[in-house]
Amino acid sequence: TIPVASLIAFTGLSLNDHNNPYYLQPAELNWQDGVPCASDFGDVYFSRDDGSAESRYVFLDGNQLAERWRALDANKPGRFTICETGFGTGLNFLLAWQLWQQCAPDSWTLHYISCEKHPLNSGDLAKAHQHWPSLASLAAILQHNYPPLIPGHHRRSLGERGPHIDLLFGDIADTLPALIDSIGSHPDSSPRPVDAWFLDGFAPSANPGMWQASLFDAMARLSKPNASFATFTAAGIVKRGLRERGFTVTKAKGFGRKRDMLVGHFSAAQPDTEPALPPSPLPWHQPAATASVHSVVVVGAGLAGCTTARALAERGLRVTLIERRANPAEEASGNPQGMLYTKLSPEPGLLNVFTLHSFLYALHHYHRIASNSDAIDGEFCGVLQLANSPREAALFKRLQQQLAEHHWLQFVDRDRASALSGIDIRQDGIFYPAAGWLSPPSVCKERIAHPNIALLTNSEALSLLDHGDHWQIIGSGQHPIAEGDAVVIANSHDATQFSQSAFLPLRKIRGQISYFRQQDVQTPPRCVVCHKGYVAPEHKQQLCIGASFDLHNANSEVTAEDHAYNLNTLAGLSPKLLKPGSEAIGGRAALRCASPDYAPIVGALPDIEAFDNDYAALRKDARRAIDQPGRYVRNCYVNVAHGSRGLTSTPLAAELLAAYLCNESRPLPKQLCESLSPARFIIRDLMRSKR
């Protein structure tokens, strides 16, 4: 690891440069008698006397969690959400998790959201956890799933029945409001997911930057009616800030030598005082379900449809999955080997942020599934991404400067690349040791193996009818084939056949892979290698290489021309990988679905006529503020356009859709959600006077 000071001197890059999208200042600690103390704030992370006892008293008892959790209805699924204002060592989370295991019914899920501006590095986190031997097993799971120190929203699911935790790394003034959808002056449909608040973090006197109006404003927007809070501090700024936003505030006896603390609850959904948070200039993003959802029809059983179905089923919803073929994953998701990879960029940008976070989430997601089941075919053998041009080599150098102290990827020279891959590599590259390849059909099969999912094959959905209280799916002969409270369109480029989603600007991109016999391989690769194409380790006694990329051919037949293209591309990587004269013994061609901006399309479908009318003024003035919340087709969603990276992007997209349909906190910040929304194309066209 290169020391920070040396890195700055070597590269000339200031690590607090706002142009570095990966920069995050970790906690700087002094250890005093084994207790971590924040150097910047001059305060300890937990009490020297008994940190766990204080946390239990202030946050668990202060929110009356044991009593509330024992009273939850065990006969129906549900979700209890805690939001915390300073993750620190994770002590409050571990104690809440331990209590949840003791008190809560199995049918409920604990969702824990925590903001942290300066997270501990993994070594300091593990060292702090040594103070609490009774929490060792839970602490080990947290340490194993702790995300890299990168700004943004990091969602992790800790086991089949474990909690979902969202770690929001960054300034709380930015990260907490980013959980709120666009706000109009009219009543908004933004989710109010929080049941209890842990107002932790350093004391207002030591950390005044956190205890600001933006914190209390966001709390008012995110709190359910009667949401509770507890905090160790009794400072006047905290009492006033909470009361002004509709919270009742009660002074209670503090822990140990501390005289007072505060507890209370949210008593008003719309306080009579100044509205919490100013309205958005253009509140078009209103993706929450407009009515309660208990059943969902998902159209399309590829990666997008199957991962969405599973995310909904795990929340207790009944899902009908419709597939026109005889089996799931027979079209673009049907390749025998899919590469779990990403393409990083040194530049800030919404697509780059989604690309990174969806990759990190996918790594966690698939490793968790593989640890609990052997149903998925694949290998976490690592992925080597090569620089294919001088421009890409320069980008890799910039990335190396920005990510020098991270260990979830490795920057390797050509010799190291050759040693890792087992083949002669001529370029430098980036190696992702936790990535690899998976079989998309096996992923789909595993994802839909859930009692809440009913698969309906050989059934083509031709139209969608909204009856006001439920959706009906119409098949051939105008016969209904399924119905549900909501519908998710996940059938790739065929989404445009439905009137509700016909406006989507989808693109078909042909791709063909080629198969070669195992005996034709001279130097079998040990890991996935992504170059101008890709090659994966042998599978079922054959080598798979790919893939062609054709925007102008909508034919899905295997062609000799594309086999030749794949062979030439492979020869450019390593001419000795195959024996001379080797010929493809078969292949597979399919049409990928992509969007014009290459971001997936995930979210609620807009009411086109309403958008055109409500935001007509944008045609003349793209900066016009219009206080009209966006209007959407009732409980109708889409999840398409994942291109060639569906294996990587669909798990996080499915979590986002489930959050919309179940009125949960989003796994991504608002601006990123907007960049994936299908309504983005309508707003852009209006601003450009193209509608």
XYZ file of C-alpha atoms in Angstrom:
691
model
C 0.000 0.000 0.000
C 1.389 3.417 -0.950
C 1.199 5.961 1.905
C -1.129 8.857 1.173
C 1.614 11.482 1.401
C 3.823 9.517 -1.002
C 0.941 9.041 -3.413
C 0.293 12.782 -3.560
C 3.972 13.493 -4.110
C 4.263 10.791 -6.791
C 1.146 11.592 -8.777
C 0.582 15.262 -8.126
C -3.046 14.383 -7.407
C -4.700 15.970 -4.419
C -6.819 13.249 -2.861
C -9.453 15.766 -1.816
C -9.777 16.823 -5.438
C -13.489 17.050 -6.263
C -12.698 15.584 -9.676
C -11.845 12.275 -8.009
C -15.199 10.476 -7.769
C -13.694 7.791 -5.526
C -12.303 10.065 -2.837
C -13.557 9.652 0.718
C -11.738 10.849 3.821
C -11.623 7.922 6.282
C -11.722 8.402 10.026
C -8.444 9.476 11.599
C -8.154 7.762 14.958
C -6.159 7.998 18.135
C -6.415 4.905 20.298
C -6.615 5.793 23.986
C -6.443 2.756 26.260
C -7.875 0.692 23.438
C -10.784 3.071 22.781
C -10.911 4.817 19.385
C -11.012 8.613 19.495
C -11.673 10.784 16.441
C -8.708 13.095 15.925
C -10.748 15.691 14.028
C -13.547 15.877 16.590
C -11.721 15.203 19.836
C -14.363 12.746 20.993
C -14.525 9.002 21.644
C -16.629 6.610 19.572
C -18.048 4.879 22.628
C -17.958 5.233 26.394
C -14.784 4.142 28.173
C -16.950 2.882 31.018
C -19.313 0.577 29.120
C -20.003 1.529 25.515
C -22.411 -1.321 24.789
C -24.478 -0.660 27.910
C -24.745 3.019 27.015
C -25.834 2.238 23.450
C -28.476 -0.207 24.683
C -29.804 2.310 27.180
C -29.864 5.330 24.876
C -30.843 3.886 21.506
C -32.500 0.510 22.036
C -34.337 1.310 25.274
C -34.844 4.958 24.300
C -36.775 3.815 21.210
C -38.541 1.012 23.147
C -37.434 -1.443 20.504
C -37.787 -4.685 22.472
C -41.435 -3.963 23.300
C -42.253 -2.791 19.779
C -40.590 -5.755 18.087
C -42.306 -8.306 20.300
C -45.636 -6.719 19.314
C -45.075 -7.102 15.536
C -47.623 -9.253 13.713
C -45.897 -12.583 13.045
C -48.610 -13.647 10.597
C -47.614 -11.200 7.877
C -44.308 -9.997 6.448
C -43.108 -6.524 7.235
C -40.085 -4.261 7.449
C -38.868 -2.174 10.367
C -36.496 0.638 9.418
C -33.955 2.322 11.659
C -32.014 5.352 10.456
C -28.802 6.379 12.201
C -26.840 9.610 11.912
C -23.350 8.233 12.549
C -22.257 4.643 11.908
C -18.880 4.893 13.613
C -17.792 1.453 14.819
C -21.169 -0.102 14.009
C -21.861 -0.800 17.701
C -25.457 0.449 17.595
C -26.130 -1.668 14.519
C -24.687 -4.818 16.077
C -26.707 -4.349 19.258
C -29.899 -3.693 17.295
C -29.266 -6.807 15.189
C -28.689 -8.896 18.311
C -31.914 -7.622 19.895
C -33.812 -8.177 16.642
C -32.787 -11.837 16.668
C -34.143 -12.151 20.199
C -37.446 -10.279 19.803
C -38.672 -9.938 16.220
C -40.725 -12.511 14.274
C -39.046 -14.326 11.373
C -41.541 -12.884 8.894
C -40.180 -9.367 9.409
C -37.005 -7.756 8.047
C -34.780 -5.243 9.791
C -33.644 -2.421 7.491
C -30.839 -0.339 8.942
C -29.752 2.907 7.279
C -26.688 4.697 8.570
C -24.850 7.823 7.415
C -21.120 8.266 7.903
C -18.947 11.084 6.594
C -15.646 9.554 7.751
C -16.009 5.762 7.921
C -13.486 3.608 9.727
C -11.224 1.506 7.565
C -11.731 -2.237 7.829
C -8.728 -2.769 10.109
C -9.866 -0.170 12.633
C -13.403 -1.547 12.492
C -12.202 -5.048 13.383
C -9.977 -3.698 16.156
C -12.880 -1.778 17.712
C -15.103 -4.869 17.593
C -12.676 -6.743 19.850
C -14.205 -4.825 22.774
C -17.446 -6.829 22.550
C -16.868 -10.610 22.545
C -20.619 -11.269 22.843
C -21.079 -9.605 19.443
C -18.181 -11.404 17.751
C -20.231 -13.590 15.391
C -22.342 -10.686 14.140
C -19.298 -8.412 13.959
C -17.525 -10.960 11.745
C -20.441 -10.922 9.283
C -20.418 -7.111 9.212
C -16.662 -7.015 8.650
C -16.943 -9.530 5.807
C -19.620 -7.411 4.091
C -18.211 -3.967 4.891
C -18.092 -1.967 1.642
C -14.986 -0.254 0.286
C -14.511 3.347 1.357
C -16.100 4.977 -1.676
C -18.683 7.787 -1.523
C -22.260 6.751 -2.121
C -25.032 4.417 -1.021
C -23.909 0.867 -0.267
C -26.624 -1.762 0.304
C -25.754 -5.132 1.819
C -27.994 -8.072 2.809
C -26.497 -9.961 5.732
C -27.725 -13.520 5.335
C -31.021 -15.125 4.378
C -32.779 -13.852 7.515
C -30.286 -11.156 8.357
C -30.856 -7.414 8.185
C -30.507 -5.198 5.145
C -28.048 -2.414 5.829
C -27.558 0.743 3.769
C -24.289 2.510 4.531
C -24.399 6.059 3.173
C -20.810 7.266 2.932
C -20.576 11.030 2.620
C -21.776 14.239 4.247
C -25.154 13.656 5.888
C -26.323 17.012 4.519
C -26.117 15.355 1.093
C -26.769 11.668 1.696
C -29.881 11.828 3.881
C -31.911 14.256 1.694
C -30.918 12.112 -1.309
C -33.250 9.389 0.018
C -36.223 11.653 -0.715
C -37.935 11.760 -4.103
C -38.697 15.060 -5.837
C -40.749 17.394 -3.653
C -43.581 19.660 -4.749
C -45.521 22.079 -2.573
C -48.454 19.662 -2.890
C -48.544 16.485 -0.739
C -45.833 14.246 -2.142
C -45.633 10.491 -2.526
C -42.016 10.230 -1.424
C -41.542 7.259 0.909
C -41.688 7.706 4.669
C -39.866 4.528 5.661
C -38.272 5.303 9.031
C -39.725 3.758 12.201
C -36.947 4.791 14.612
C -34.039 7.219 14.637
C -30.672 6.749 16.328
C -29.370 10.328 16.547
C -25.769 9.458 17.215
C -22.581 11.037 15.962
C -20.346 13.294 17.957
C -21.814 15.910 20.282
C -23.128 19.176 18.753
C -20.297 21.080 20.396
C -17.709 18.827 18.688
C -19.547 18.271 15.390
C -21.808 21.267 14.675
C -21.734 20.539 10.954
C -24.003 17.509 11.394
C -26.636 18.995 13.699
C -28.049 21.376 11.114
C -31.504 22.253 9.780
C -31.017 19.912 6.808
C -30.839 16.936 9.196
C -34.087 17.791 10.959
C -35.793 18.664 7.664
C -34.887 15.277 6.193
C -36.068 13.519 9.338
C -39.506 15.112 8.979
C -39.742 13.971 5.350
C -38.566 10.409 6.017
C -40.411 9.610 9.259
C -43.513 7.476 9.456
C -46.292 8.824 11.699
C -45.213 8.197 15.315
C -41.651 7.314 14.327
C -39.523 7.445 17.457
C -36.110 8.956 18.098
C -33.508 8.807 20.825
C -30.268 10.698 21.289
C -27.581 10.969 23.964
C -27.534 14.779 23.724
C -29.925 17.270 25.296
C -28.499 20.314 23.502
C -30.904 23.136 22.814
C -30.220 23.162 19.050
C -31.409 19.556 18.879
C -34.558 20.144 20.949
C -35.547 23.185 18.922
C -34.751 21.593 15.568
C -36.911 18.552 16.275
C -39.849 20.443 17.786
C -39.976 22.848 14.859
C -40.389 19.893 12.474
C -43.276 18.235 14.282
C -41.504 15.979 16.786
C -42.511 15.764 20.417
C -39.392 16.000 22.557
C -39.029 14.666 26.103
C -36.027 14.992 28.363
C -35.039 11.689 30.000
C -32.361 10.587 32.448
C -29.026 10.111 30.748
C -26.736 7.113 31.030
C -24.228 6.928 33.847
C -22.665 10.283 34.568
C -24.662 12.038 31.829
C -27.557 13.944 33.344
C -30.004 14.166 30.430
C -30.856 12.693 27.029
C -33.756 13.214 24.607
C -36.456 10.871 23.332
C -39.688 11.457 21.432
C -41.700 10.719 18.322
C -42.896 12.305 15.097
C -46.376 13.652 15.740
C -47.179 15.449 12.483
C -46.896 14.289 8.868
C -47.099 17.932 7.774
C -45.879 20.313 10.489
C -47.651 23.653 10.743
C -44.298 25.410 10.616
C -42.145 26.019 7.538
C -42.288 22.951 5.227
C -39.354 20.581 5.619
C -36.996 20.923 2.644
C -37.733 23.350 -0.191
C -39.777 22.109 -3.169
C -37.861 20.805 -6.175
C -37.857 23.183 -9.164
C -39.274 20.344 -11.271
C -40.779 17.573 -9.107
C -41.320 15.087 -11.935
C -39.807 12.076 -10.199
C -42.650 10.468 -8.207
C -42.088 6.708 -8.637
C -43.761 5.285 -5.519
C -46.688 2.889 -5.950
C -49.956 4.820 -5.827
C -51.883 2.022 -4.107
C -51.016 -0.866 -1.818
C -49.394 -3.756 -3.674
C -49.790 -7.416 -2.685
C -49.423 -9.135 -6.051
C -47.297 -8.313 -9.104
C -47.126 -9.633 -12.651
C -43.615 -9.562 -14.149
C -43.443 -9.884 -17.937
C -40.250 -11.536 -19.148
C -38.146 -14.236 -17.466
C -34.648 -13.098 -18.345
C -32.183 -11.743 -15.802
C -34.146 -8.502 -15.276
C -37.479 -10.280 -14.778
C -36.174 -13.112 -12.594
C -34.155 -10.871 -10.258
C -37.116 -8.490 -9.958
C -39.484 -11.371 -9.202
C -37.182 -12.627 -6.443
C -36.727 -9.198 -4.847
C -40.518 -8.793 -4.671
C -41.161 -12.356 -3.487
C -38.700 -11.969 -0.624
C -40.804 -9.042 0.576
C -43.886 -11.255 0.760
C -45.525 -10.230 -2.521
C -47.133 -12.847 -4.761
C -45.465 -12.795 -8.169
C -46.625 -14.226 -11.481
C -43.715 -14.425 -13.928
C -44.772 -14.628 -17.579
C -42.432 -16.003 -20.235
C -43.266 -16.517 -23.897
C -40.633 -19.233 -24.339
C -40.685 -22.747 -22.893
C -38.086 -21.858 -20.248
C -36.627 -18.781 -18.589
C -33.501 -17.184 -20.056
C -33.846 -18.462 -23.610
C -33.100 -15.132 -25.293
C -30.441 -12.506 -24.474
C -29.986 -13.969 -20.969
C -29.370 -17.446 -22.365
C -25.591 -17.439 -22.907
C -23.861 -20.284 -21.038
C -21.324 -17.913 -19.488
C -21.967 -14.331 -18.453
C -19.152 -12.093 -17.292
C -19.463 -10.339 -13.956
C -17.468 -7.217 -14.716
C -17.534 -3.450 -14.971
C -15.808 -0.624 -16.783
C -14.649 2.076 -14.423
C -14.050 5.670 -15.378
C -11.861 8.272 -13.677
C -14.493 10.899 -14.462
C -17.473 11.779 -12.257
C -20.870 11.105 -13.793
C -24.160 9.442 -12.949
C -23.693 6.496 -15.303
C -20.219 5.893 -13.906
C -21.555 5.981 -10.356
C -24.268 3.461 -11.188
C -21.775 1.247 -13.028
C -19.513 1.136 -9.970
C -22.194 0.650 -7.319
C -24.124 -1.951 -9.284
C -20.876 -3.919 -9.704
C -20.004 -3.758 -6.005
C -23.547 -4.764 -5.085
C -23.539 -7.610 -7.623
C -20.305 -9.020 -6.175
C -21.885 -9.059 -2.720
C -25.178 -10.405 -4.076
C -23.766 -13.396 -5.968
C -21.196 -14.331 -3.330
C -23.994 -14.383 -0.745
C -26.142 -16.643 -2.941
C -23.195 -18.951 -3.691
C -22.402 -19.287 0.026
C -25.937 -20.545 0.694
C -26.597 -22.608 -2.421
C -24.830 -24.554 -5.146
C -27.649 -23.920 -7.621
C -25.718 -21.322 -9.623
C -23.173 -22.552 -12.134
C -20.067 -20.394 -12.361
C -16.668 -19.561 -10.983
C -15.334 -16.547 -9.070
C -12.000 -16.913 -10.835
C -11.350 -13.185 -11.207
C -11.771 -10.853 -14.168
C -8.877 -9.211 -15.955
C -9.764 -6.086 -17.941
C -7.122 -4.962 -20.417
C -6.272 -1.573 -21.826
C -6.930 -1.858 -25.548
C -5.583 1.514 -26.668
C -3.262 4.286 -25.501
C -6.337 6.235 -24.396
C -7.544 3.364 -22.207
C -4.036 2.909 -20.800
C -4.050 6.568 -19.783
C -7.467 6.134 -18.149
C -6.153 3.137 -16.211
C -3.251 5.249 -14.926
C -5.671 7.880 -13.671
C -7.789 5.208 -12.016
C -4.686 3.820 -10.351
C -3.996 7.233 -8.856
C -7.559 7.530 -7.615
C -7.906 3.984 -6.248
C -4.359 3.276 -5.113
C -5.315 2.245 -1.574
C -8.230 -0.005 -2.512
C -7.913 -3.778 -2.443
C -11.041 -4.945 -4.290
C -9.156 -4.350 -7.529
C -5.527 -4.614 -8.566
C -3.646 -2.658 -11.221
C -1.303 -5.072 -12.964
C 1.403 -4.849 -15.603
C 1.605 -7.214 -18.577
C 3.777 -9.745 -16.710
C 1.407 -9.936 -13.766
C -1.564 -10.062 -16.148
C 0.018 -13.029 -17.914
C 0.669 -14.820 -14.628
C -2.907 -14.288 -13.428
C -4.536 -15.355 -16.682
C -2.181 -18.145 -17.700
C -1.892 -16.759 -21.228
C 0.559 -14.388 -22.874
C -0.806 -10.870 -22.264
C 0.709 -7.834 -23.952
C -1.128 -5.036 -22.119
C -1.469 -3.688 -18.610
C -4.816 -4.162 -16.973
C -7.119 -4.125 -13.966
C -7.804 -7.357 -12.101
C -10.987 -7.855 -10.073
C -10.209 -10.863 -7.858
C -13.753 -11.366 -6.503
C -15.429 -11.325 -9.931
C -15.699 -14.088 -12.514
C -18.310 -15.743 -14.704
C -21.756 -17.141 -13.988
C -24.311 -19.016 -16.042
C -27.248 -16.601 -16.551
C -29.779 -19.438 -17.066
C -28.732 -20.979 -13.748
C -29.005 -17.567 -12.059
C -32.533 -17.176 -13.408
C -33.503 -20.682 -12.313
C -32.169 -20.114 -8.790
C -33.795 -16.700 -8.456
C -37.316 -17.916 -9.263
C -37.141 -20.946 -6.962
C -39.311 -19.260 -4.324
C -42.773 -20.217 -3.026
C -44.146 -16.741 -3.792
C -43.248 -16.979 -7.504
C -45.480 -18.722 -10.056
C -43.852 -19.203 -13.476
C -46.120 -19.177 -16.522
C -44.238 -20.300 -19.658
C -45.272 -20.545 -23.316
C -47.443 -17.493 -22.667
C -46.929 -14.265 -24.555
C -48.259 -11.036 -23.077
C -49.710 -8.939 -25.885
C -51.321 -6.075 -23.964
C -51.788 -4.719 -20.438
C -55.170 -3.523 -19.145
C -55.598 -1.362 -16.052
C -58.965 -1.986 -14.398
C -58.429 0.689 -11.742
C -57.816 -1.710 -8.868
C -55.813 -4.392 -10.696
C -53.907 -5.079 -13.883
C -54.855 -7.767 -16.373
C -52.397 -9.317 -18.812
C -53.934 -10.218 -22.170
C -52.501 -13.013 -24.313
C -53.363 -14.547 -27.664
C -57.011 -14.571 -28.639
C -57.523 -11.587 -26.307
C -57.714 -13.975 -23.358
C -56.476 -12.866 -19.916
C -53.533 -14.927 -18.711
C -52.671 -13.232 -15.382
C -53.574 -10.353 -13.108
C -52.067 -8.460 -10.193
C -52.054 -5.205 -8.257
C -49.032 -4.021 -10.253
C -47.097 -4.953 -13.369
C -43.383 -4.850 -14.207
C -42.370 -4.930 -17.880
C -39.035 -6.742 -18.160
C -39.152 -8.264 -21.637
C -36.210 -6.388 -23.153
C -36.787 -4.579 -26.456
C -40.260 -6.149 -26.760
C -41.374 -3.656 -24.103
C -42.261 -1.281 -26.930
C -45.155 -3.514 -27.988
C -47.186 -2.303 -24.984
C -48.939 1.046 -25.248
C -47.712 2.066 -21.785
C -44.038 1.682 -22.751
C -44.128 2.160 -26.530
C -42.305 5.510 -26.222
C -39.095 3.983 -24.859
C -36.133 4.614 -27.203
C -34.745 1.090 -27.093
C -31.878 -0.109 -29.268
C -31.161 -3.646 -30.468
C -27.507 -4.648 -30.420
C -26.632 -7.977 -31.977
C -24.000 -10.077 -30.247
C -22.665 -13.520 -31.131
C -20.461 -15.851 -29.112
C -18.418 -18.747 -30.509
C -17.647 -22.202 -29.047
C -14.441 -24.196 -29.510
C -13.560 -27.726 -28.483
C -11.471 -28.195 -25.362
C -8.811 -30.108 -27.355
C -8.363 -27.068 -29.624
C -7.204 -24.922 -26.690
C -3.420 -24.651 -26.258
C -3.311 -22.310 -23.244
C -6.598 -22.349 -21.315
C -7.250 -19.092 -19.452
C -7.368 -19.255 -15.653
C -9.647 -16.220 -15.306
C -12.015 -14.158 -17.419
C -10.137 -11.833 -19.761
C -11.973 -8.808 -21.168
C -10.198 -7.185 -24.095
C -11.884 -6.028 -27.285
C -13.956 -9.148 -26.747
C -13.791 -11.643 -23.904
C -12.704 -15.189 -23.152
C -13.605 -17.240 -20.096
C -12.170 -20.424 -18.577
C -13.370 -23.644 -20.188
C -16.838 -24.823 -19.280
C -18.416 -28.163 -20.139
C -15.411 -29.141 -22.249
C -15.552 -26.147 -24.522
C -14.149 -22.645 -24.720
C -16.515 -19.705 -25.145
C -15.302 -16.474 -26.740
C -17.176 -13.338 -27.673
C -18.746 -11.225 -28.495
C -19.543 -9.387 -31.684
C -21.243 -5.990 -31.459
C -23.551 -4.902 -34.267
C -26.003 -2.007 -34.056
C -27.296 -2.459 -37.587
C -28.268 -6.132 -37.679
C -31.424 -7.375 -35.932
C -30.917 -10.982 -37.052
C -30.338 -13.535 -34.306
C -28.979 -16.309 -36.544
C -25.431 -17.573 -35.983
C -23.160 -16.500 -38.877
C -19.718 -17.487 -40.104
C -18.804 -13.802 -40.388
C -19.264 -13.248 -36.661
C -17.277 -16.415 -35.873
C -14.457 -14.949 -37.946
C -14.784 -11.622 -36.099
C -14.514 -13.359 -32.723
C -11.501 -15.383 -33.856
C -9.695 -12.294 -35.150
C -10.396 -10.468 -31.901
C -9.042 -13.384 -29.878
C -5.932 -13.528 -32.059
C -5.285 -9.890 -31.221
C -5.291 -10.861 -27.549
C -3.200 -14.027 -27.717
C -2.504 -15.786 -31.029
C -1.335 -18.966 -29.239
C -4.475 -19.527 -27.183
C -6.049 -21.777 -29.857
C -4.297 -24.340 -32.028
C -3.737 -23.241 -35.641
C -6.695 -23.997 -37.872
C -9.223 -24.248 -35.020
C -12.795 -23.668 -36.098
C -15.894 -22.818 -34.128
C -18.100 -25.817 -33.387
C -21.123 -23.657 -32.677
C -22.270 -20.429 -31.178
C -25.165 -18.346 -30.057
C -26.497 -14.990 -31.238
C -28.932 -12.716 -29.427
C -30.121 -9.130 -29.415
C -29.080 -7.068 -26.427
C -31.363 -4.240 -25.369
C -29.817 -0.842 -24.639
C -30.837 2.781 -24.213
C -29.403 5.806 -26.069
C -27.445 6.919 -22.987
C -26.407 3.318 -22.122
C -28.009 3.471 -18.664
C -30.660 0.889 -17.796
C -34.302 1.985 -17.766
C -35.762 1.226 -14.345
C -38.786 2.772 -12.686
C -42.375 3.927 -12.986
C -43.795 4.574 -16.447
C -44.936 8.181 -16.929
C -48.354 9.265 -18.130
C -47.119 10.700 -21.437
C -50.051 13.024 -22.071
C -49.895 14.388 -18.528
C -46.143 15.012 -18.774
C -46.570 16.795 -22.108
C -49.249 19.054 -20.612
C -47.776 19.613 -17.152
C -44.266 20.408 -18.355
C -45.100 22.071 -21.690
C -43.343 25.271 -20.606
C -39.991 23.448 -20.756
C -40.183 23.621 -24.533
C -39.552 27.370 -24.355
C -37.505 27.524 -21.167
C -35.592 24.404 -20.106
C -34.835 26.016 -16.734
C -38.417 26.853 -15.939
C -39.508 25.891 -12.407
C -42.834 24.040 -12.536
C -44.458 23.101 -9.253
C -46.392 20.108 -10.531
C -45.553 16.577 -9.342
C -45.108 14.090 -12.148
C -48.081 11.896 -12.996
C -47.557 8.225 -13.763
C -49.380 5.187 -15.054
C -50.829 3.541 -11.970
C -48.552 0.830 -10.528
C -46.864 0.144 -13.866
C -43.074 -0.230 -13.987
C -40.303 -1.188 -16.366
C -36.880 -2.826 -16.011
C -35.037 -3.079 -19.338
C -31.980 -1.900 -21.332
C -29.205 -3.585 -19.378
C -27.158 -4.111 -22.539
C -24.263 -6.540 -22.207
C -23.936 -6.103 -18.428
C -27.241 -7.485 -17.224
C -25.559 -9.930 -14.882
C -23.961 -6.960 -13.121
C -26.738 -4.355 -13.194
C -29.959 -6.325 -12.644
C -29.539 -7.175 -8.912
C -29.400 -3.521 -7.855
C -32.099 -2.559 -10.382
C -34.364 -5.200 -8.835
C -33.779 -3.745 -5.358
C -34.692 -0.308 -6.671
C -37.944 -1.533 -8.202
C -38.860 -3.395 -5.020
C -38.285 -0.199 -3.045
C -40.661 1.695 -5.351
C -43.397 -0.938 -5.173
C -43.100 -1.529 -1.411
C -42.612 2.124 -0.414
C -39.181 1.501 1.074
C -36.073 3.622 1.288
C -34.241 3.620 -2.038
C -30.902 1.795 -2.432
C -29.635 4.691 -4.569
C -29.657 8.477 -4.161
C -32.447 10.464 -5.799
C -30.353 11.935 -8.610
C -29.172 8.485 -9.642
C -32.730 7.129 -9.496
C -33.801 9.926 -11.821
C -31.005 9.045 -14.246
C -32.484 5.529 -14.577
C -36.133 6.569 -14.740
C -38.051 5.981 -17.996
C -39.518 9.472 -17.586
C -36.062 10.997 -18.124
C -36.510 10.739 -21.889
C -39.754 12.727 -21.826
C -38.225 15.498 -19.706
C -35.100 15.655 -21.908
C -37.128 15.834 -25.115
C -39.313 18.603 -23.714
C -36.239 20.587 -22.669
C -34.807 20.153 -26.172
C -38.130 21.052 -27.844
C -38.312 17.608 -29.438
C -41.873 16.924 -28.321
